[in-house]
CSV table of C-alpha atoms and ligand atoms in Angstrom, one decimal:
chain,number,residue,atom,x,y,z
A,1,MET,CA,0.0,0.0,0.0
A,2,PRO,CA,2.4,2.7,-1.2
A,3,TRP,CA,0.1,5.6,-0.5
A,4,LEU,CA,0.7,5.0,3.2
A,5,LEU,CA,4.4,5.6,2.9
A,6,ALA,CA,6.0,8.8,4.2
A,7,MET,CA,7.2,11.7,2.0
A,8,TYR,CA,10.7,12.7,3.0
A,9,SER,CA,12.8,15.8,2.5
A,10,VAL,CA,15.6,15.5,0.0
A,11,THR,CA,18.2,15.1,2.7
A,12,GLU,CA,16.3,12.4,4.6
A,13,ALA,CA,15.5,10.5,1.4
A,14,ARG,CA,19.2,10.6,0.3
A,15,GLU,CA,20.4,9.4,3.7
A,16,ARG,CA,17.8,6.6,3.7
A,17,ILE,CA,19.0,5.5,0.2
A,18,LEU,CA,22.7,5.8,0.9
A,19,SER,CA,22.4,3.7,4.1
A,20,HIS,CA,21.6,0.7,1.9
A,21,PHE,CA,24.8,0.7,-0.1
A,22,GLN,CA,28.4,-0.4,0.5
A,23,SER,CA,31.4,0.0,-1.8
A,24,THR,CA,32.1,-2.8,-4.3
A,25,PRO,CA,35.0,-5.2,-3.4
A,26,GLN,CA,38.4,-4.5,-4.8
A,27,GLU,CA,40.3,-6.1,-7.7
A,28,SER,CA,43.8,-5.8,-9.0
A,29,ILE,CA,43.9,-4.8,-12.7
A,30,PRO,CA,46.6,-3.7,-15.2
A,31,LEU,CA,47.5,0.0,-15.0
A,32,ILE,CA,46.3,0.7,-18.5
A,33,GLU,CA,42.8,-0.2,-17.5
A,34,CYS,CA,42.8,2.1,-14.5
A,35,ALA,CA,41.6,5.4,-15.9
A,36,ASN,CA,38.5,6.6,-14.1
A,37,ARG,CA,38.6,3.7,-11.7
A,38,VAL,CA,38.7,4.3,-7.9
A,39,LEU,CA,41.7,3.4,-5.7
A,40,ALA,CA,40.9,0.8,-3.1
A,41,ALA,CA,44.1,1.5,-1.0
A,42,ASP,CA,46.6,4.3,-0.5
A,43,ILE,CA,49.5,4.3,-2.9
A,44,SER,CA,53.0,4.7,-1.3
A,45,ALA,CA,56.0,5.4,-3.4
A,46,ALA,CA,58.3,2.4,-3.6
A,47,HIS,CA,61.3,4.6,-4.5
A,48,ASP,CA,62.4,8.2,-4.7
A,49,LEU,CA,61.5,10.4,-7.6
A,50,PRO,CA,63.6,11.3,-9.4
A,51,PRO,CA,65.3,8.0,-8.6
A,52,PHE,CA,68.8,9.5,-9.2
A,53,ASP,CA,70.5,13.0,-9.5
A,54,ASN,CA,70.1,13.9,-13.2
A,55,SER,CA,70.5,16.8,-15.6
A,56,SER,CA,67.5,19.0,-16.6
A,57,MET,CA,69.4,20.3,-19.7
A,58,ASP,CA,71.5,19.1,-22.6
A,59,GLY,CA,75.0,20.5,-21.6
A,60,PHE,CA,78.1,19.8,-19.6
A,61,ALA,CA,78.2,18.4,-16.1
A,62,ILE,CA,80.8,20.3,-14.1
A,63,ARG,CA,82.1,21.1,-10.6
A,64,SER,CA,80.6,24.5,-9.9
A,65,ALA,CA,83.8,25.5,-8.1
A,66,ASP,CA,85.6,25.4,-11.4
A,67,SER,CA,83.5,28.3,-12.6
A,68,ALA,CA,84.5,30.7,-9.8
A,69,ASN,CA,86.7,32.9,-12.1
A,70,ALA,CA,84.8,32.2,-15.3
A,71,ALA,CA,83.0,35.5,-15.4
A,72,ALA,CA,86.3,37.4,-15.3
A,73,GLN,CA,88.6,35.4,-17.5
A,74,GLY,CA,86.6,32.5,-18.9
A,75,VAL,CA,87.3,28.8,-18.2
A,76,THR,CA,88.2,25.8,-20.3
A,77,LEU,CA,87.5,22.3,-18.9
A,78,LYS,CA,88.6,18.9,-20.3
A,79,VAL,CA,85.7,16.8,-21.4
A,80,VAL,CA,86.4,13.3,-20.0
A,81,ALA,CA,83.1,11.6,-20.6
A,82,ASP,CA,79.9,11.6,-22.7
A,83,ILE,CA,76.8,10.6,-20.8
A,84,PRO,CA,73.6,10.0,-22.8
A,85,ALA,CA,70.3,9.4,-21.1
A,86,GLY,CA,69.9,5.9,-19.8
A,87,SER,CA,73.6,5.3,-19.3
A,88,VAL,CA,75.5,4.8,-16.1
A,89,PRO,CA,78.4,7.3,-15.7
A,90,THR,CA,81.6,5.5,-14.8
A,91,VAL,CA,83.8,8.6,-14.3
A,92,THR,CA,84.3,10.8,-11.2
A,93,LEU,CA,85.0,14.4,-12.2
A,94,THR,CA,88.1,16.0,-10.6
A,95,ALA,CA,89.1,19.7,-10.8
A,96,GLY,CA,89.2,21.0,-14.3
A,97,GLU,CA,87.1,18.2,-15.8
A,98,ALA,CA,83.6,18.2,-17.4
A,99,ALA,CA,81.3,15.6,-19.0
A,100,ARG,CA,78.9,16.1,-21.9
A,101,ILE,CA,75.5,15.2,-20.5
A,102,MET,CA,72.0,14.9,-22.0
A,103,THR,CA,68.7,15.8,-20.4
A,104,GLY,CA,67.6,13.1,-18.0
A,105,ALA,CA,71.0,11.4,-17.8
A,106,GLN,CA,72.5,10.6,-14.4
A,107,LEU,CA,75.0,13.1,-13.0
A,108,PRO,CA,78.5,11.7,-12.7
A,109,LYS,CA,80.2,11.6,-9.3
A,110,GLY,CA,82.1,14.8,-8.5
A,111,ALA,CA,79.8,17.0,-10.6
A,112,ASP,CA,77.3,19.3,-8.8
A,113,ALA,CA,76.0,21.5,-11.7
A,114,VAL,CA,75.2,21.5,-15.4
A,115,ILE,CA,75.9,24.3,-17.8
A,116,PRO,CA,73.6,24.3,-20.8
A,117,VAL,CA,75.2,23.9,-24.3
A,118,GLU,CA,74.0,27.3,-25.4
A,119,ASP,CA,76.1,28.9,-22.6
A,120,THR,CA,79.3,27.3,-23.9
A,121,ASP,CA,81.5,27.5,-27.0
A,122,PHE,CA,80.1,24.1,-28.1
A,123,HIS,CA,76.8,24.8,-29.7
A,124,VAL,CA,76.5,21.9,-32.0
A,125,ARG,CA,73.3,20.0,-31.0
A,126,ASP,CA,72.7,17.9,-34.2
A,127,ALA,CA,72.0,14.2,-33.5
A,128,GLY,CA,75.2,12.1,-33.8
A,129,THR,CA,77.6,15.0,-32.9
A,130,VAL,CA,80.7,13.7,-31.1
A,131,ALA,CA,81.6,15.3,-27.8
A,132,PRO,CA,84.4,17.9,-28.0
A,133,GLN,CA,87.8,17.5,-26.3
A,134,THR,CA,87.3,20.6,-24.2
A,135,VAL,CA,84.5,23.1,-23.4
A,136,SER,CA,84.8,26.8,-22.6
A,137,PHE,CA,82.4,29.2,-21.0
A,138,SER,CA,82.5,32.6,-19.2
A,139,ARG,CA,79.9,32.7,-16.4
A,140,ILE,CA,79.6,31.5,-12.9
A,141,VAL,CA,77.6,28.3,-12.5
A,142,LYS,CA,76.0,27.9,-9.1
A,143,ALA,CA,76.0,24.5,-7.3
A,144,GLY,CA,72.8,22.6,-8.1
A,145,GLU,CA,72.1,24.6,-11.3
A,146,ASN,CA,70.2,22.5,-13.8
A,147,VAL,CA,70.4,19.4,-11.6
A,148,ARG,CA,67.2,17.5,-10.5
A,149,PRO,CA,68.4,15.9,-7.3
A,150,ARG,CA,67.2,12.4,-6.3
A,151,GLY,CA,64.0,12.6,-4.2
A,152,MET,CA,63.3,16.2,-5.2
A,153,ASP,CA,59.7,15.4,-6.2
A,154,LEU,CA,58.9,12.7,-3.6
A,155,LEU,CA,60.5,10.2,-1.3
A,156,ALA,CA,60.1,6.4,-1.0
A,157,GLY,CA,57.3,5.8,1.5
A,158,ASP,CA,55.4,9.0,0.7
A,159,VAL,CA,51.7,8.5,0.3
A,160,VAL,CA,51.1,10.0,-3.2
A,161,LEU,CA,47.5,9.0,-4.0
A,162,GLN,CA,44.8,8.3,-1.5
A,163,LYS,CA,42.3,5.5,-1.3
A,164,GLY,CA,38.9,6.6,-2.7
A,165,ARG,CA,40.5,8.7,-5.4
A,166,ARG,CA,39.1,8.4,-9.0
A,167,LEU,CA,42.1,8.0,-11.1
A,168,LYS,CA,42.9,10.7,-13.7
A,169,PRO,CA,45.2,10.3,-16.7
A,170,GLN,CA,48.0,12.2,-14.8
A,171,ASP,CA,47.6,9.8,-11.9
A,172,LEU,CA,48.3,6.9,-14.3
A,173,GLY,CA,51.5,8.6,-15.3
A,174,LEU,CA,52.6,8.9,-11.7
A,175,LEU,CA,51.7,5.3,-11.0
A,176,ALA,CA,53.8,4.2,-14.0
A,177,MET,CA,56.7,6.4,-12.8
A,178,LEU,CA,56.5,4.5,-9.6
A,179,GLY,CA,56.4,1.1,-11.3
A,180,PHE,CA,52.9,0.0,-10.5
A,181,ALA,CA,52.0,-2.5,-13.2
A,182,LYS,CA,48.8,-3.5,-11.4
A,183,VAL,CA,46.7,-1.4,-9.1
A,184,ALA,CA,44.0,-2.3,-6.5
A,185,VAL,CA,40.8,-0.6,-7.5
A,186,HIS,CA,37.1,-1.0,-6.7
A,187,LYS,CA,35.2,-3.2,-9.0
A,188,LYS,CA,33.1,-1.3,-11.5
A,189,PRO,CA,29.5,-1.1,-10.1
A,190,ARG,CA,26.8,-2.4,-12.5
A,191,VAL,CA,23.5,-0.7,-13.0
A,192,ALA,CA,20.4,-1.9,-14.9
A,193,LEU,CA,18.4,0.8,-16.6
A,194,LEU,CA,14.9,0.7,-17.9
A,195,SER,CA,12.3,3.1,-19.2
A,196,SER,CA,8.6,2.7,-19.0
A,197,GLY,CA,5.6,4.0,-21.0
A,198,ASP,CA,3.4,3.0,-23.9
A,199,GLU,CA,4.2,6.4,-25.6
A,200,LEU,CA,7.9,5.7,-25.9
A,201,LEU,CA,9.6,4.9,-29.2
A,202,GLU,CA,13.1,3.8,-29.8
A,203,VAL,CA,15.3,6.6,-31.2
A,204,ASP,CA,15.4,5.1,-34.7
A,205,ALA,CA,11.7,4.7,-35.0
A,206,PRO,CA,9.8,7.4,-36.9
A,207,LEU,CA,7.7,9.7,-34.7
A,208,THR,CA,4.1,8.8,-35.0
A,209,GLU,CA,0.9,10.4,-33.5
A,210,GLY,CA,0.8,10.5,-29.7
A,211,LYS,CA,4.3,9.0,-29.3
A,212,ILE,CA,7.7,10.4,-28.3
A,213,HIS,CA,11.2,9.1,-28.4
A,214,ASP,CA,12.6,7.5,-25.2
A,215,SER,CA,15.2,10.1,-24.2
A,216,ASN,CA,15.7,9.2,-20.6
A,217,SER,CA,17.5,5.9,-21.2
A,218,TYR,CA,20.0,7.8,-23.3
A,219,ALA,CA,20.6,10.7,-20.9
A,220,LEU,CA,20.7,8.4,-17.9
A,221,ALA,CA,22.9,5.7,-19.5
A,222,ALA,CA,25.4,8.4,-20.4
A,223,ALA,CA,25.2,9.9,-16.9
A,224,ILE,CA,25.8,6.4,-15.3
A,225,GLN,CA,28.7,5.7,-17.6
A,226,ASN,CA,30.3,9.1,-17.0
A,227,ALA,CA,30.1,8.2,-13.3
A,228,GLY,CA,32.5,5.3,-14.0
A,229,VAL,CA,29.7,2.7,-13.8
A,230,GLU,CA,28.7,-0.1,-16.2
A,231,VAL,CA,25.2,0.3,-17.5
A,232,ILE,CA,23.0,-2.5,-18.7
A,233,ARG,CA,20.2,-1.0,-20.8
A,234,LEU,CA,17.1,-3.1,-20.7
A,235,GLY,CA,14.9,-1.0,-23.0
A,236,VAL,CA,11.4,0.2,-22.6
A,237,ALA,CA,8.6,-1.5,-20.5
A,238,LYS,CA,5.0,-1.2,-21.7
A,239,ASP,CA,2.5,0.2,-19.2
A,240,THR,CA,1.4,-3.3,-18.1
A,241,ARG,CA,2.3,-5.3,-15.0
A,242,GLU,CA,3.7,-8.1,-17.1
A,243,SER,CA,6.0,-5.9,-19.2
A,244,VAL,CA,7.4,-4.0,-16.1
A,245,GLU,CA,7.8,-7.3,-14.3
A,246,GLY,CA,9.6,-8.9,-17.3
A,247,LEU,CA,12.2,-6.2,-17.4
A,248,LEU,CA,12.8,-6.1,-13.7
A,249,LYS,CA,13.3,-9.9,-13.8
A,250,LYS,CA,15.9,-9.3,-16.5
A,251,ALA,CA,17.6,-6.8,-14.2
A,252,ILE,CA,17.8,-9.4,-11.4
A,253,ALA,CA,19.3,-11.9,-13.8
A,254,GLU,CA,22.0,-9.4,-14.7
A,255,ASN,CA,23.2,-9.5,-11.1
A,256,VAL,CA,23.4,-5.7,-10.8
A,257,ASP,CA,24.2,-3.5,-7.8
A,258,LEU,CA,21.3,-1.2,-8.5
A,259,ILE,CA,18.2,-1.1,-10.7
A,260,VAL,CA,17.2,2.4,-12.0
A,261,SER,CA,13.9,3.0,-13.9
A,262,SER,CA,12.2,6.1,-15.1
A,263,ALA,CA,8.5,6.9,-15.2
A,264,GLY,CA,5.5,4.9,-14.0
A,265,VAL,CA,6.0,5.8,-10.3
A,266,SER,CA,3.4,8.5,-10.2
A,267,VAL,CA,-0.3,8.3,-9.3
A,268,GLY,CA,-1.5,7.6,-12.9
A,269,ALA,CA,-3.9,4.8,-13.8
A,270,PHE,CA,-1.1,3.1,-15.8
A,271,ASP,CA,1.7,3.6,-13.3
A,272,PHE,CA,2.4,0.0,-12.5
A,273,VAL,CA,6.0,0.2,-11.3
A,274,LYS,CA,5.3,0.7,-7.6
A,275,GLU,CA,2.9,-2.2,-7.6
A,276,VAL,CA,5.2,-4.6,-9.3
A,277,ILE,CA,8.1,-3.6,-7.0
A,278,GLU,CA,5.9,-4.5,-3.9
A,279,SER,CA,4.9,-7.8,-5.5
A,280,ASN,CA,8.4,-9.1,-5.2
A,281,GLY,CA,10.1,-6.7,-2.8
A,282,ARG,CA,9.4,-3.6,-0.8
A,283,LEU,CA,9.0,0.1,-1.3
A,284,ASP,CA,10.6,2.4,1.2
A,285,PHE,CA,9.1,5.6,-0.2
A,286,TRP,CA,7.8,6.9,-3.5
A,287,ARG,CA,7.6,10.6,-3.1
A,288,VAL,CA,10.2,13.3,-2.1
A,289,ASN,CA,9.4,16.8,-1.1
A,290,MET,CA,11.2,18.4,-4.1
A,291,ARG,CA,10.7,20.1,-7.4
A,292,PRO,CA,11.1,18.9,-10.0
A,293,GLY,CA,10.9,15.2,-9.3
A,294,LYS,CA,8.4,14.6,-6.5
A,295,PRO,CA,7.5,11.0,-7.7
A,296,LEU,CA,10.7,9.3,-6.8
A,297,ALA,CA,10.7,5.8,-5.5
A,298,PHE,CA,13.2,3.8,-3.5
A,299,GLY,CA,13.0,0.2,-2.5
A,300,GLU,CA,14.2,-3.3,-3.4
A,301,TYR,CA,13.1,-5.8,-5.9
A,302,GLY,CA,14.2,-9.4,-5.8
A,303,GLY,CA,16.8,-8.4,-3.2
A,304,ARG,CA,18.3,-5.7,-5.4
A,305,PRO,CA,18.1,-2.0,-4.5
A,306,PHE,CA,15.7,-0.1,-6.8
A,307,ILE,CA,15.4,3.6,-7.6
A,308,GLY,CA,12.4,4.7,-9.6
A,309,LEU,CA,13.1,8.1,-11.2
A,310,PRO,CA,10.3,10.3,-12.5
A,311,GLY,CA,9.4,10.2,-16.2
A,312,ASN,CA,9.8,13.8,-17.1
A,313,PRO,CA,13.2,14.2,-18.6
A,314,VAL,CA,14.4,17.0,-16.4
A,315,SER,CA,13.0,15.4,-13.3
A,316,ALA,CA,14.7,12.2,-14.2
A,317,PHE,CA,18.0,14.1,-14.6
A,318,VAL,CA,17.6,16.0,-11.4
A,319,GLY,CA,16.7,12.8,-9.5
A,320,PHE,CA,19.8,11.2,-10.9
A,321,GLU,CA,22.0,14.1,-9.8
A,322,VAL,CA,20.5,14.3,-6.3
A,323,PHE,CA,20.0,10.6,-5.5
A,324,VAL,CA,21.6,8.2,-8.0
A,325,ARG,CA,25.0,9.9,-8.4
A,326,PRO,CA,25.8,9.8,-4.7
A,327,VAL,CA,24.9,6.1,-4.7
A,328,LEU,CA,27.1,5.4,-7.6
A,329,GLU,CA,30.0,7.3,-5.9
A,330,LYS,CA,29.5,5.3,-2.7
A,331,LEU,CA,29.2,2.0,-4.6
A,332,GLY,CA,32.3,2.8,-6.5
A,333,GLY,CA,34.3,3.5,-3.3
A,334,GLN,CA,34.8,7.2,-4.3
A,335,LEU,CA,35.7,9.4,-1.4
A,336,ASP,CA,36.9,12.5,-3.3
A,337,GLY,CA,35.3,14.7,-5.9
A,338,GLY,CA,31.6,14.7,-6.5
A,339,ARG,CA,29.9,17.7,-8.0
A,340,LEU,CA,31.4,21.1,-7.2
A,341,THR,CA,29.0,23.6,-5.6
A,342,VAL,CA,29.4,27.4,-5.4
A,343,ARG,CA,27.4,30.2,-4.0
A,344,ALA,CA,25.8,32.3,-6.8
A,345,ARG,CA,24.0,35.6,-6.7
A,346,CYS,CA,20.6,35.6,-8.4
A,347,GLU,CA,20.2,38.1,-11.1
A,348,GLU,CA,16.4,37.8,-11.2
A,349,VAL,CA,13.6,37.2,-8.8
A,350,ILE,CA,13.0,33.5,-8.4
A,351,GLU,CA,9.6,32.3,-7.2
A,352,SER,CA,9.3,28.8,-5.7
A,353,ASP,CA,6.5,26.8,-4.1
A,354,GLY,CA,8.2,26.0,-0.9
A,355,ARG,CA,9.5,22.6,-1.9
A,356,GLU,CA,13.3,22.2,-2.2
A,357,SER,CA,13.8,23.2,-5.8
A,358,TYR,CA,16.4,22.5,-8.4
A,359,LEU,CA,16.4,25.2,-11.1
A,360,ARG,CA,18.3,25.3,-14.4
A,361,ALA,CA,20.7,28.2,-14.6
A,362,ARG,CA,23.7,29.7,-16.3
A,363,ILE,CA,26.5,30.9,-14.1
A,364,ARG,CA,28.8,33.8,-14.9
A,365,THR,CA,31.9,34.5,-12.9
A,366,GLU,CA,33.5,38.0,-12.7
A,367,ASN,CA,36.1,39.1,-10.2
A,368,GLY,CA,35.5,35.9,-8.3
A,369,ILE,CA,31.7,36.6,-7.9
A,370,HIS,CA,29.3,34.0,-9.4
A,371,THR,CA,26.0,35.3,-10.7
A,372,ALA,CA,23.1,33.1,-11.9
A,373,VAL,CA,20.4,33.5,-14.6
A,374,LEU,CA,17.7,30.9,-15.2
A,375,THR,CA,17.7,29.3,-18.7
A,376,GLY,CA,14.1,29.7,-19.8
A,377,HIS,CA,11.0,28.1,-18.5
A,378,GLN,CA,11.4,25.5,-15.8
A,379,GLY,CA,8.8,22.9,-17.0
A,380,SER,CA,10.0,19.5,-16.2
A,381,GLY,CA,9.8,18.3,-19.8
A,382,ASN,CA,11.9,21.2,-21.1
A,383,LEU,CA,15.2,19.4,-21.8
A,384,LEU,CA,16.5,22.3,-23.9
A,385,SER,CA,16.7,24.6,-20.8
A,386,LEU,CA,18.7,21.9,-19.1
A,387,VAL,CA,21.0,21.6,-22.1
A,388,GLN,CA,21.5,25.4,-21.9
A,389,ALA,CA,22.2,25.3,-18.2
A,390,ASP,CA,25.6,24.9,-16.6
A,391,ALA,CA,24.3,24.6,-13.0
A,392,LEU,CA,21.3,23.6,-10.9
A,393,LEU,CA,20.3,26.3,-8.3
A,394,ILE,CA,19.1,24.9,-5.0
A,395,ILE,CA,16.2,26.9,-3.6
A,396,PRO,CA,15.8,25.6,0.0
A,397,ALA,CA,12.6,24.1,1.3
A,398,GLY,CA,10.3,26.8,2.8
A,399,VAL,CA,11.5,29.6,0.5
A,400,LYS,CA,8.9,31.1,-1.8
A,401,CYS,CA,10.8,34.0,-3.2
A,402,VAL,CA,14.4,34.7,-3.7
A,403,PRO,CA,15.0,38.4,-4.3
A,404,VAL,CA,17.6,39.8,-6.8
A,405,GLY,CA,21.1,39.8,-5.3
A,406,GLN,CA,20.5,37.0,-2.9
A,407,GLU,CA,23.0,34.1,-2.9
A,408,VAL,CA,21.9,30.5,-3.4
A,409,GLU,CA,23.8,27.3,-3.7
A,410,ALA,CA,24.5,26.1,-7.2
A,411,ILE,CA,25.6,22.6,-8.3
A,412,ILE,CA,28.0,23.0,-11.3
A,413,LEU,CA,27.1,20.4,-14.0
B,1,LIG,P1,5.0,9.2,-16.1
B,1,LIG,O1,5.9,9.2,-14.9
B,1,LIG,O2,4.9,7.8,-16.7
B,1,LIG,O3,3.7,9.8,-15.7
B,1,LIG,O4,5.7,10.1,-17.2
B,1,LIG,C1,5.8,11.5,-17.0
B,1,LIG,C2,6.1,12.2,-18.3
B,1,LIG,O5,7.4,11.8,-18.6
B,1,LIG,C3,5.3,11.9,-19.4
B,1,LIG,O6,5.1,13.1,-20.2
B,1,LIG,C4,6.1,10.9,-20.2
B,1,LIG,O7,5.7,10.9,-21.6
B,1,LIG,C5,7.5,11.4,-20.0
B,1,LIG,N1,8.4,10.3,-20.1
B,1,LIG,C6,8.4,9.1,-19.5
B,1,LIG,N2,9.4,8.3,-19.8
B,1,LIG,C7,10.1,9.0,-20.7
B,1,LIG,C8,11.3,8.7,-21.4
B,1,LIG,N3,11.9,7.5,-21.2
B,1,LIG,N4,11.8,9.6,-22.3
B,1,LIG,C9,11.1,10.8,-22.4
B,1,LIG,N5,10.0,11.1,-21.8
B,1,LIG,C10,9.5,10.3,-20.9
B,2,LIG,MG1,3.9,6.8,-18.1
């Protein structure tokens, strides 16, 4: 008897939902597959970076003391070695000696600085050029100049990436620098997605009288994938018990962490989703005190958590942002990130009905101050105004009018 269930605030509803989820177990996978995956454990450096003192320029490794009088009278050093990148220097420089050295090559013992080729009398940089017998220059070179000392960036044992971080391309680069061929990450959560409604056509079917294309399953599938989650698209259920039940059973068979549907959870005569859920599971609630997106159901079906988003495309999207995204982050083990929020100054009067409202807006930033303008009418079917928005303004519950100049919270999309 779903009508007996409570209507919660957004915060209460989200907390109730989140309390049912735990992060997925971990697995160890090849580094190349780790982009956008979430670290299951802290990463500590196994060695220093850089791992050895090396040159940051193509030039000559020298003892800086040998350049003490170079500004006044110039200095000529004997070139005793040639050190390409990747080689191990065998010489130890003594007074009056230099070694040609390439960027990234290990500094020889005795050397404490590098003078770039362009500051010497030996300018030839063509590939294959043999090192000269001597090198001359006429400036003072400070100790440490153009040397990247071992451990300058980080030391063995340093925690460089934290558990719960969603890995970015640059993180993969650092992991490779540290020699991590495999990384412990959370398993990718799996979500089954279905639409419902007799009016819905597949995107490639010609539009006929009374019908519309199913857009929710495209927007939601993309949102789920962008959140680093695998989506199993189950298609469109008809407005019958049997059809809704058929797709939900498929979702169970797919062994998913969450079932997400859109539409059919309202109070319409053909809204069978709630009823079918209760026939083989349980509904916790099916309304949230918000706008858009009041008909929003949560429960379980066949032992799997279920979130029923509203049918209207903007409501479905907002419901995703407010309830599903946090679930996907928790399932995925993500502890950092999430959507950025800012305070933005309203450039127009905003009327609300007292429910917590999520309004489509465009944000401008000047001199560090964010201002917000709504993107056209806020009807829950108007997807264009969502496309034109770069933020959702949150008008708190109980507020009926926001005057010009007042700041509200904005979720950056
Ligand atoms: P309902 O929740 O079934 O009452 O649907 C509410 C509104 O959302 C109706 O106008 C539906 O046509 C529309 N709607 C439902 N599902 C979809 C969908 N998958 N794509 C686009 N619009 C939809
Ligand atoms: Mg419907």
